[in-house]
PDB file of C-alpha atoms in Angstrom:
ATOM      1  CA  UNK A   1      35.996  82.595  98.338  1.00  0.00           C
ATOM      2  CA  UNK A   2      37.414  80.979  95.200  1.00  0.00           C
ATOM      3  CA  UNK A   3      39.886  83.052  93.167  1.00  0.00           C
ATOM      4  CA  UNK A   4      41.335  82.200  89.750  1.00  0.00           C
ATOM      5  CA  UNK A   5      44.186  83.231  87.455  1.00  0.00           C
ATOM      6  CA  UNK A   6      44.159  82.319  83.742  1.00  0.00           C
ATOM      7  CA  UNK A   7      47.218  82.092  81.466  1.00  0.00           C
ATOM      8  CA  UNK A   8      46.906  82.126  77.674  1.00  0.00           C
ATOM      9  CA  UNK A   9      49.356  82.125  74.782  1.00  0.00           C
ATOM     10  CA  UNK A  10      48.088  83.777  71.598  1.00  0.00           C
ATOM     11  CA  UNK A  11      49.696  85.548  68.639  1.00  0.00           C
ATOM     12  CA  UNK A  12      49.112  88.563  66.413  1.00  0.00           C
ATOM     13  CA  UNK A  13      45.584  87.323  65.650  1.00  0.00           C
ATOM     14  CA  UNK A  14      44.691  87.115  69.383  1.00  0.00           C
ATOM     15  CA  UNK A  15      43.484  83.493  69.086  1.00  0.00           C
ATOM     16  CA  UNK A  16      44.643  81.204  71.948  1.00  0.00           C
ATOM     17  CA  UNK A  17      47.263  78.531  71.237  1.00  0.00           C
ATOM     18  CA  UNK A  18      47.589  75.275  73.144  1.00  0.00           C
ATOM     19  CA  UNK A  19      45.670  74.923  76.395  1.00  0.00           C
ATOM     20  CA  UNK A  20      44.147  77.702  78.498  1.00  0.00           C
ATOM     21  CA  UNK A  21      45.563  77.218  81.995  1.00  0.00           C
ATOM     22  CA  UNK A  22      43.920  78.080  85.289  1.00  0.00           C
ATOM     23  CA  UNK A  23      45.187  78.435  88.875  1.00  0.00           C
ATOM     24  CA  UNK A  24      42.514  78.269  91.577  1.00  0.00           C
ATOM     25  CA  UNK A  25      42.757  79.186  95.259  1.00  0.00           C
ATOM     26  CA  UNK A  26      40.138  77.304  97.271  1.00  0.00           C
ATOM     27  CA  UNK A  27      40.003  76.800 101.051  1.00  0.00           C
ATOM     28  CA  UNK A  28      43.469  75.571 102.160  1.00  0.00           C
ATOM     29  CA  UNK A  29      44.585  74.508  98.671  1.00  0.00           C
ATOM     30  CA  UNK A  30      45.701  75.672  95.225  1.00  0.00           C
ATOM     31  CA  UNK A  31      44.910  73.826  91.992  1.00  0.00           C
ATOM     32  CA  UNK A  32      46.433  74.020  88.519  1.00  0.00           C
ATOM     33  CA  UNK A  33      44.552  72.616  85.530  1.00  0.00           C
ATOM     34  CA  UNK A  34      43.323  73.688  82.096  1.00  0.00           C
ATOM     35  CA  UNK A  35      40.020  74.357  80.378  1.00  0.00           C
ATOM     36  CA  UNK A  36      38.335  71.432  78.600  1.00  0.00           C
ATOM     37  CA  UNK A  37      37.557  67.800  79.411  1.00  0.00           C
ATOM     38  CA  UNK A  38      40.179  66.146  77.190  1.00  0.00           C
ATOM     39  CA  UNK A  39      42.892  65.795  79.846  1.00  0.00           C
ATOM     40  CA  UNK A  40      41.528  62.868  81.808  1.00  0.00           C
ATOM     41  CA  UNK A  41      40.951  64.833  85.009  1.00  0.00           C
ATOM     42  CA  UNK A  42      44.649  65.736  85.099  1.00  0.00           C
ATOM     43  CA  UNK A  43      45.675  68.432  87.577  1.00  0.00           C
ATOM     44  CA  UNK A  44      48.290  69.607  90.056  1.00  0.00           C
ATOM     45  CA  UNK A  45      47.155  70.201  93.622  1.00  0.00           C
ATOM     46  CA  UNK A  46      48.984  72.100  96.355  1.00  0.00           C
ATOM     47  CA  UNK A  47      47.577  71.143  99.740  1.00  0.00           C
ATOM     48  CA  UNK A  48      48.214  73.305 102.768  1.00  0.00           C
ATOM     49  CA  UNK A  49      47.821  72.511 106.482  1.00  0.00           C
ATOM     50  CA  UNK A  50      44.271  71.744 107.603  1.00  0.00           C
ATOM     51  CA  UNK A  51      42.404  69.917 110.381  1.00  0.00           C
ATOM     52  CA  UNK A  52      43.431  66.511 108.985  1.00  0.00           C
ATOM     53  CA  UNK A  53      46.930  67.223 107.718  1.00  0.00           C
ATOM     54  CA  UNK A  54      49.939  69.056 109.193  1.00  0.00           C
ATOM     55  CA  UNK A  55      52.289  70.445 106.562  1.00  0.00           C
ATOM     56  CA  UNK A  56      52.028  70.771 102.794  1.00  0.00           C
ATOM     57  CA  UNK A  57      51.907  68.377  99.858  1.00  0.00           C
ATOM     58  CA  UNK A  58      52.450  68.896  96.124  1.00  0.00           C
ATOM     59  CA  UNK A  59      50.560  66.279  94.159  1.00  0.00           C
ATOM     60  CA  UNK A  60      49.884  65.332  90.516  1.00  0.00           C
ATOM     61  CA  UNK A  61      46.648  63.445  89.975  1.00  0.00           C
ATOM     62  CA  UNK A  62      44.722  61.699  87.191  1.00  0.00           C
ATOM     63  CA  UNK A  63      41.133  60.509  87.439  1.00  0.00           C
ATOM     64  CA  UNK A  64      40.992  56.976  85.885  1.00  0.00           C
ATOM     65  CA  UNK A  65      37.325  57.361  84.953  1.00  0.00           C
ATOM     66  CA  UNK A  66      38.001  60.636  83.141  1.00  0.00           C
ATOM     67  CA  UNK A  67      40.955  59.041  81.331  1.00  0.00           C
ATOM     68  CA  UNK A  68      38.716  56.242  80.050  1.00  0.00           C
ATOM     69  CA  UNK A  69      36.143  58.804  78.901  1.00  0.00           C
ATOM     70  CA  UNK A  70      38.871  60.753  77.071  1.00  0.00           C
ATOM     71  CA  UNK A  71      40.019  57.556  75.339  1.00  0.00           C
ATOM     72  CA  UNK A  72      36.433  56.770  74.311  1.00  0.00           C
ATOM     73  CA  UNK A  73      36.228  60.204  72.651  1.00  0.00           C
ATOM     74  CA  UNK A  74      39.404  59.543  70.653  1.00  0.00           C
ATOM     75  CA  UNK A  75      41.680  61.816  72.686  1.00  0.00           C
ATOM     76  CA  UNK A  76      45.368  61.005  73.199  1.00  0.00           C
ATOM     77  CA  UNK A  77      45.994  60.617  76.955  1.00  0.00           C
ATOM     78  CA  UNK A  78      49.000  58.406  77.699  1.00  0.00           C
ATOM     79  CA  UNK A  79      50.742  58.093  81.058  1.00  0.00           C
ATOM     80  CA  UNK A  80      52.591  55.797  83.440  1.00  0.00           C
ATOM     81  CA  UNK A  81      51.779  57.432  86.753  1.00  0.00           C
ATOM     82  CA  UNK A  82      48.892  55.395  88.190  1.00  0.00           C
ATOM     83  CA  UNK A  83      46.404  57.664  89.924  1.00  0.00           C
ATOM     84  CA  UNK A  84      49.140  60.179  90.683  1.00  0.00           C
ATOM     85  CA  UNK A  85      52.089  60.896  92.941  1.00  0.00           C
ATOM     86  CA  UNK A  86      53.672  63.517  95.177  1.00  0.00           C
ATOM     87  CA  UNK A  87      56.838  65.518  94.496  1.00  0.00           C
ATOM     88  CA  UNK A  88      59.036  67.888  96.506  1.00  0.00           C
ATOM     89  CA  UNK A  89      59.418  71.055  94.461  1.00  0.00           C
ATOM     90  CA  UNK A  90      62.568  73.209  94.590  1.00  0.00           C
ATOM     91  CA  UNK A  91      63.170  75.065  97.856  1.00  0.00           C
ATOM     92  CA  UNK A  92      64.101  78.690  97.132  1.00  0.00           C
ATOM     93  CA  UNK A  93      64.050  80.033 100.703  1.00  0.00           C
ATOM     94  CA  UNK A  94      63.045  78.908 104.198  1.00  0.00           C
ATOM     95  CA  UNK A  95      59.416  79.484 103.376  1.00  0.00           C
ATOM     96  CA  UNK A  96      59.237  79.208  99.559  1.00  0.00           C
ATOM     97  CA  UNK A  97      59.136  76.412  96.947  1.00  0.00           C
ATOM     98  CA  UNK A  98      59.081  76.510  93.149  1.00  0.00           C
ATOM     99  CA  UNK A  99      56.457  73.878  92.360  1.00  0.00           C
ATOM    100  CA  UNK A 100      55.857  74.065  88.607  1.00  0.00           C
ATOM    101  CA  UNK A 101      56.850  75.575  85.287  1.00  0.00           C
ATOM    102  CA  UNK A 102      54.367  76.069  82.456  1.00  0.00           C
ATOM    103  CA  UNK A 103      56.111  76.299  79.091  1.00  0.00           C
ATOM    104  CA  UNK A 104      54.718  77.276  75.680  1.00  0.00           C
ATOM    105  CA  UNK A 105      57.232  76.685  72.872  1.00  0.00           C
ATOM    106  CA  UNK A 106      57.603  79.048  69.911  1.00  0.00           C
ATOM    107  CA  UNK A 107      56.327  76.349  67.526  1.00  0.00           C
ATOM    108  CA  UNK A 108      52.784  77.137  68.710  1.00  0.00           C
ATOM    109  CA  UNK A 109      53.008  80.595  67.105  1.00  0.00           C
ATOM    110  CA  UNK A 110      54.585  79.509  63.820  1.00  0.00           C
ATOM    111  CA  UNK A 111      52.242  80.065  60.839  1.00  0.00           C
ATOM    112  CA  UNK A 112      52.893  76.564  59.451  1.00  0.00           C
ATOM    113  CA  UNK A 113      51.483  75.019  62.650  1.00  0.00           C
ATOM    114  CA  UNK A 114      48.663  77.512  63.272  1.00  0.00           C
ATOM    115  CA  UNK A 115      45.752  75.144  62.568  1.00  0.00           C
ATOM    116  CA  UNK A 116      47.122  72.484  64.920  1.00  0.00           C
ATOM    117  CA  UNK A 117      48.040  74.980  67.639  1.00  0.00           C
ATOM    118  CA  UNK A 118      44.703  76.806  67.929  1.00  0.00           C
ATOM    119  CA  UNK A 119      42.874  76.131  71.197  1.00  0.00           C
ATOM    120  CA  UNK A 120      39.416  74.562  71.184  1.00  0.00           C
ATOM    121  CA  UNK A 121      38.503  76.072  74.550  1.00  0.00           C
ATOM    122  CA  UNK A 122      36.615  79.349  74.890  1.00  0.00           C
ATOM    123  CA  UNK A 123      38.549  82.322  76.196  1.00  0.00           C
ATOM    124  CA  UNK A 124      37.335  82.916  79.777  1.00  0.00           C
ATOM    125  CA  UNK A 125      35.808  86.193  80.862  1.00  0.00           C
ATOM    126  CA  UNK A 126      37.821  88.003  83.518  1.00  0.00           C
ATOM    127  CA  UNK A 127      36.391  90.032  86.366  1.00  0.00           C
ATOM    128  CA  UNK A 128      36.126  90.041  90.151  1.00  0.00           C
ATOM    129  CA  UNK A 129      38.248  87.171  91.532  1.00  0.00           C
ATOM    130  CA  UNK A 130      39.249  86.188  87.961  1.00  0.00           C
ATOM    131  CA  UNK A 131      42.599  87.614  86.832  1.00  0.00           C
ATOM    132  CA  UNK A 132      44.672  86.620  83.811  1.00  0.00           C
ATOM    133  CA  UNK A 133      47.559  87.154  81.409  1.00  0.00           C
ATOM    134  CA  UNK A 134      47.590  86.742  77.626  1.00  0.00           C
ATOM    135  CA  UNK A 135      50.974  86.674  75.893  1.00  0.00           C
ATOM    136  CA  UNK A 136      50.617  87.653  72.227  1.00  0.00           C
ATOM    137  CA  UNK A 137      54.128  88.983  71.555  1.00  0.00           C
ATOM    138  CA  UNK A 138      55.853  86.799  68.929  1.00  0.00           C
ATOM    139  CA  UNK A 139      58.444  84.546  70.535  1.00  0.00           C
ATOM    140  CA  UNK A 140      61.973  84.439  69.188  1.00  0.00           C
ATOM    141  CA  UNK A 141      62.867  81.278  67.218  1.00  0.00           C
ATOM    142  CA  UNK A 142      63.634  78.325  69.493  1.00  0.00           C
ATOM    143  CA  UNK A 143      62.542  80.237  72.594  1.00  0.00           C
ATOM    144  CA  UNK A 144      59.709  79.655  75.045  1.00  0.00           C
ATOM    145  CA  UNK A 145      57.285  81.518  77.270  1.00  0.00           C
ATOM    146  CA  UNK A 146      57.509  80.214  80.830  1.00  0.00           C
ATOM    147  CA  UNK A 147      55.323  80.800  83.868  1.00  0.00           C
ATOM    148  CA  UNK A 148      57.058  79.750  87.098  1.00  0.00           C
ATOM    149  CA  UNK A 149      54.788  78.988  90.054  1.00  0.00           C
ATOM    150  CA  UNK A 150      56.091  79.519  93.597  1.00  0.00           C
ATOM    151  CA  UNK A 151      54.305  78.641  96.846  1.00  0.00           C
ATOM    152  CA  UNK A 152      55.299  80.329 100.113  1.00  0.00           C
ATOM    153  CA  UNK A 153      54.189  80.687 103.724  1.00  0.00           C
ATOM    154  CA  UNK A 154      53.328  83.943 105.465  1.00  0.00           C
ATOM    155  CA  UNK A 155      53.962  86.324 102.565  1.00  0.00           C
ATOM    156  CA  UNK A 156      54.310  86.203  98.758  1.00  0.00           C
ATOM    157  CA  UNK A 157      57.721  85.200  97.409  1.00  0.00           C
ATOM    158  CA  UNK A 158      58.849  86.626  94.070  1.00  0.00           C
ATOM    159  CA  UNK A 159      62.019  85.219  92.452  1.00  0.00           C
ATOM    160  CA  UNK A 160      64.115  87.934  90.790  1.00  0.00           C
ATOM    161  CA  UNK A 161      62.015  90.426  92.733  1.00  0.00           C
ATOM    162  CA  UNK A 162      63.483  93.716  91.436  1.00  0.00           C
ATOM    163  CA  UNK A 163      63.497  92.621  87.790  1.00  0.00           C
ATOM    164  CA  UNK A 164      59.985  91.153  87.783  1.00  0.00           C
ATOM    165  CA  UNK A 165      58.564  94.209  89.533  1.00  0.00           C
ATOM    166  CA  UNK A 166      60.247  96.515  87.014  1.00  0.00           C
ATOM    167  CA  UNK A 167      59.182  94.432  83.998  1.00  0.00           C
ATOM    168  CA  UNK A 168      55.622  93.910  85.273  1.00  0.00           C
ATOM    169  CA  UNK A 169      56.002  90.178  84.676  1.00  0.00           C
ATOM    170  CA  UNK A 170      54.079  89.112  87.783  1.00  0.00           C
ATOM    171  CA  UNK A 171      50.707  87.394  88.106  1.00  0.00           C
ATOM    172  CA  UNK A 172      48.933  87.217  91.433  1.00  0.00           C
ATOM    173  CA  UNK A 173      49.544  86.649  94.208  1.00  0.00           C
ATOM    174  CA  UNK A 174      46.803  84.280  95.334  1.00  0.00           C
ATOM    175  CA  UNK A 175      46.327  83.332  98.987  1.00  0.00           C
ATOM    176  CA  UNK A 176      44.493  80.464 100.650  1.00  0.00           C
ATOM    177  CA  UNK A 177      42.997  79.807 104.072  1.00  0.00           C
ATOM    178  CA  UNK A 178      46.147  77.985 105.257  1.00  0.00           C
ATOM    179  CA  UNK A 179      48.241  81.168 105.136  1.00  0.00           C
ATOM    180  CA  UNK A 180      49.976  80.128 101.921  1.00  0.00           C
ATOM    181  CA  UNK A 181      50.658  82.312  98.899  1.00  0.00           C
ATOM    182  CA  UNK A 182      51.100  81.431  95.230  1.00  0.00           C
ATOM    183  CA  UNK A 183      52.944  83.698  92.812  1.00  0.00           C
ATOM    184  CA  UNK A 184      53.301  83.314  89.043  1.00  0.00           C
ATOM    185  CA  UNK A 185      56.191  84.948  87.176  1.00  0.00           C
ATOM    186  CA  UNK A 186      56.515  85.289  83.400  1.00  0.00           C
ATOM    187  CA  UNK A 187      59.812  84.711  81.562  1.00  0.00           C
ATOM    188  CA  UNK A 188      60.986  84.517  77.935  1.00  0.00           C
ATOM    189  CA  UNK A 189      63.788  81.942  77.771  1.00  0.00           C
ATOM    190  CA  UNK A 190      65.958  80.446  74.994  1.00  0.00           C
ATOM    191  CA  UNK A 191      65.334  76.718  74.972  1.00  0.00           C
ATOM    192  CA  UNK A 192      68.993  75.908  74.282  1.00  0.00           C
ATOM    193  CA  UNK A 193      70.058  77.582  77.532  1.00  0.00           C
ATOM    194  CA  UNK A 194      67.001  76.442  79.526  1.00  0.00           C
ATOM    195  CA  UNK A 195      66.029  73.064  78.020  1.00  0.00           C
ATOM    196  CA  UNK A 196      62.902  71.124  78.896  1.00  0.00           C
ATOM    197  CA  UNK A 197      63.447  67.634  80.334  1.00  0.00           C
ATOM    198  CA  UNK A 198      64.387  65.244  77.523  1.00  0.00           C
ATOM    199  CA  UNK A 199      61.281  63.075  78.002  1.00  0.00           C
ATOM    200  CA  UNK A 200      59.042  66.102  77.392  1.00  0.00           C
ATOM    201  CA  UNK A 201      60.753  67.316  74.205  1.00  0.00           C
ATOM    202  CA  UNK A 202      58.973  65.655  71.282  1.00  0.00           C
ATOM    203  CA  UNK A 203      60.126  66.168  67.665  1.00  0.00           C
ATOM    204  CA  UNK A 204      58.295  68.611  65.403  1.00  0.00           C
ATOM    205  CA  UNK A 205      56.669  67.168  62.266  1.00  0.00           C
ATOM    206  CA  UNK A 206      58.872  66.187  59.358  1.00  0.00           C
ATOM    207  CA  UNK A 207      57.979  66.997  55.762  1.00  0.00           C
ATOM    208  CA  UNK A 208      54.726  65.262  54.859  1.00  0.00           C
ATOM    209  CA  UNK A 209      53.649  64.656  58.464  1.00  0.00           C
ATOM    210  CA  UNK A 210      50.549  66.175  60.081  1.00  0.00           C
ATOM    211  CA  UNK A 211      51.134  68.765  62.850  1.00  0.00           C
ATOM    212  CA  UNK A 212      49.482  68.046  66.208  1.00  0.00           C
ATOM    213  CA  UNK A 213      49.481  70.044  69.442  1.00  0.00           C
ATOM    214  CA  UNK A 214      50.712  68.157  72.507  1.00  0.00           C
ATOM    215  CA  UNK A 215      50.980  68.804  76.244  1.00  0.00           C
ATOM    216  CA  UNK A 216      53.791  66.817  77.858  1.00  0.00           C
ATOM    217  CA  UNK A 217      54.224  66.807  81.628  1.00  0.00           C
ATOM    218  CA  UNK A 218      56.651  65.298  84.093  1.00  0.00           C
ATOM    219  CA  UNK A 219      59.161  66.027  86.859  1.00  0.00           C
ATOM    220  CA  UNK A 220      62.305  68.038  86.230  1.00  0.00           C
ATOM    221  CA  UNK A 221      65.860  66.808  85.838  1.00  0.00           C
ATOM    222  CA  UNK A 222      66.083  65.843  89.547  1.00  0.00           C
ATOM    223  CA  UNK A 223      63.013  63.620  89.383  1.00  0.00           C
ATOM    224  CA  UNK A 224      60.454  63.791  92.184  1.00  0.00           C
ATOM    225  CA  UNK A 225      62.780  66.052  94.213  1.00  0.00           C
ATOM    226  CA  UNK A 226      62.308  68.700  91.517  1.00  0.00           C
ATOM    227  CA  UNK A 227      59.469  70.932  90.327  1.00  0.00           C
ATOM    228  CA  UNK A 228      56.920  69.671  87.791  1.00  0.00           C
ATOM    229  CA  UNK A 229      57.050  70.724  84.136  1.00  0.00           C
ATOM    230  CA  UNK A 230      54.168  71.246  81.712  1.00  0.00           C
ATOM    231  CA  UNK A 231      55.374  71.731  78.132  1.00  0.00           C
ATOM    232  CA  UNK A 232      53.008  72.846  75.357  1.00  0.00           C
ATOM    233  CA  UNK A 233      54.336  72.186  71.875  1.00  0.00           C
ATOM    234  CA  UNK A 234      53.832  70.711  68.422  1.00  0.00           C
ATOM    235  CA  UNK A 235      54.660  67.185  67.253  1.00  0.00           C
ATOM    236  CA  UNK A 236      53.310  64.899  64.515  1.00  0.00           C
ATOM    237  CA  UNK A 237      49.949  63.153  64.545  1.00  0.00           C
ATOM    238  CA  UNK A 238      51.657  60.118  63.030  1.00  0.00           C
ATOM    239  CA  UNK A 239      53.948  59.773  66.068  1.00  0.00           C
ATOM    240  CA  UNK A 240      51.041  59.990  68.509  1.00  0.00           C
ATOM    241  CA  UNK A 241      48.893  57.604  66.477  1.00  0.00           C
ATOM    242  CA  UNK A 242      51.681  55.011  66.416  1.00  0.00           C
ATOM    243  CA  UNK A 243      52.101  55.375  70.186  1.00  0.00           C
ATOM    244  CA  UNK A 244      48.358  54.975  70.813  1.00  0.00           C
ATOM    245  CA  UNK A 245      48.121  51.928  68.519  1.00  0.00           C
ATOM    246  CA  UNK A 246      51.088  50.302  70.268  1.00  0.00           C
ATOM    247  CA  UNK A 247      49.064  50.535  73.491  1.00  0.00           C
ATOM    248  CA  UNK A 248      45.865  49.167  71.975  1.00  0.00           C
ATOM    249  CA  UNK A 249      44.061  52.490  71.498  1.00  0.00           C
ATOM    250  CA  UNK A 250      43.048  54.797  68.686  1.00  0.00           C
ATOM    251  CA  UNK A 251      43.752  58.504  68.232  1.00  0.00           C
ATOM    252  CA  UNK A 252      41.688  60.784  65.992  1.00  0.00           C
ATOM    253  CA  UNK A 253      43.700  64.011  66.193  1.00  0.00           C
ATOM    254  CA  UNK A 254      41.935  65.686  69.103  1.00  0.00           C
ATOM    255  CA  UNK A 255      43.896  67.556  71.816  1.00  0.00           C
ATOM    256  CA  UNK A 256      46.707  65.394  73.156  1.00  0.00           C
ATOM    257  CA  UNK A 257      48.189  65.077  76.632  1.00  0.00           C
ATOM    258  CA  UNK A 258      51.105  62.993  77.828  1.00  0.00           C
ATOM    259  CA  UNK A 259      51.539  63.400  81.609  1.00  0.00           C
ATOM    260  CA  UNK A 260      54.641  61.660  82.962  1.00  0.00           C
ATOM    261  CA  UNK A 261      55.055  59.514  79.839  1.00  0.00           C
ATOM    262  CA  UNK A 262      58.199  57.389  79.935  1.00  0.00           C
TER     263      UNK A 262
END
């Protein structure tokens, strides 16, 4: 039976900012993607042992056909990753790996960027087999809301177990048919002390520039031996338009995604 967890950043007005993310447990696998068709079929898959494969694999994938369709609609989807690639994650224990970090930066909640930050996707309805977390508390300046995803064998693994249990900052766990578990843990972190990878940190708009929401994604500081980062933020439409034009494409200001852009 398929089970899902949704993760949403909002603000005092309860309107979602950035993308609405979804984790799905299905058969022997887990999947991480977001609502909407503007991302070019971009997702993270966590494959567990099955009849054809012994072991696990963490994999980022893009669907070339979906990318072309996103371009045709005027969306910004730029990457240098081919159809996708595998990565190792960060081993936390004998049976546990941190595979991904979702990050929403405080710029998404700033009033000056509200119009650009608002999500175009509908807020999903929760119910049986559909859990979720909405974070509407205002973030401190230059801080971020992070969701760390950990995959383990045999039983759920919670980093900072006592603190996260006390603070009720846990989502899940989800299990799959391969005996694997996925946990999601919520953190508020100062970006100066816990910086995003440099390639995923785009500048905010300067005076006179047009704000534009952007999802940047790529491996951590240790490359493919690390976890994968997904950073939701605000940059300028002018920067993205210049990048698209330099690659022979147009950009009309729709939702933007830059997975593994170098």
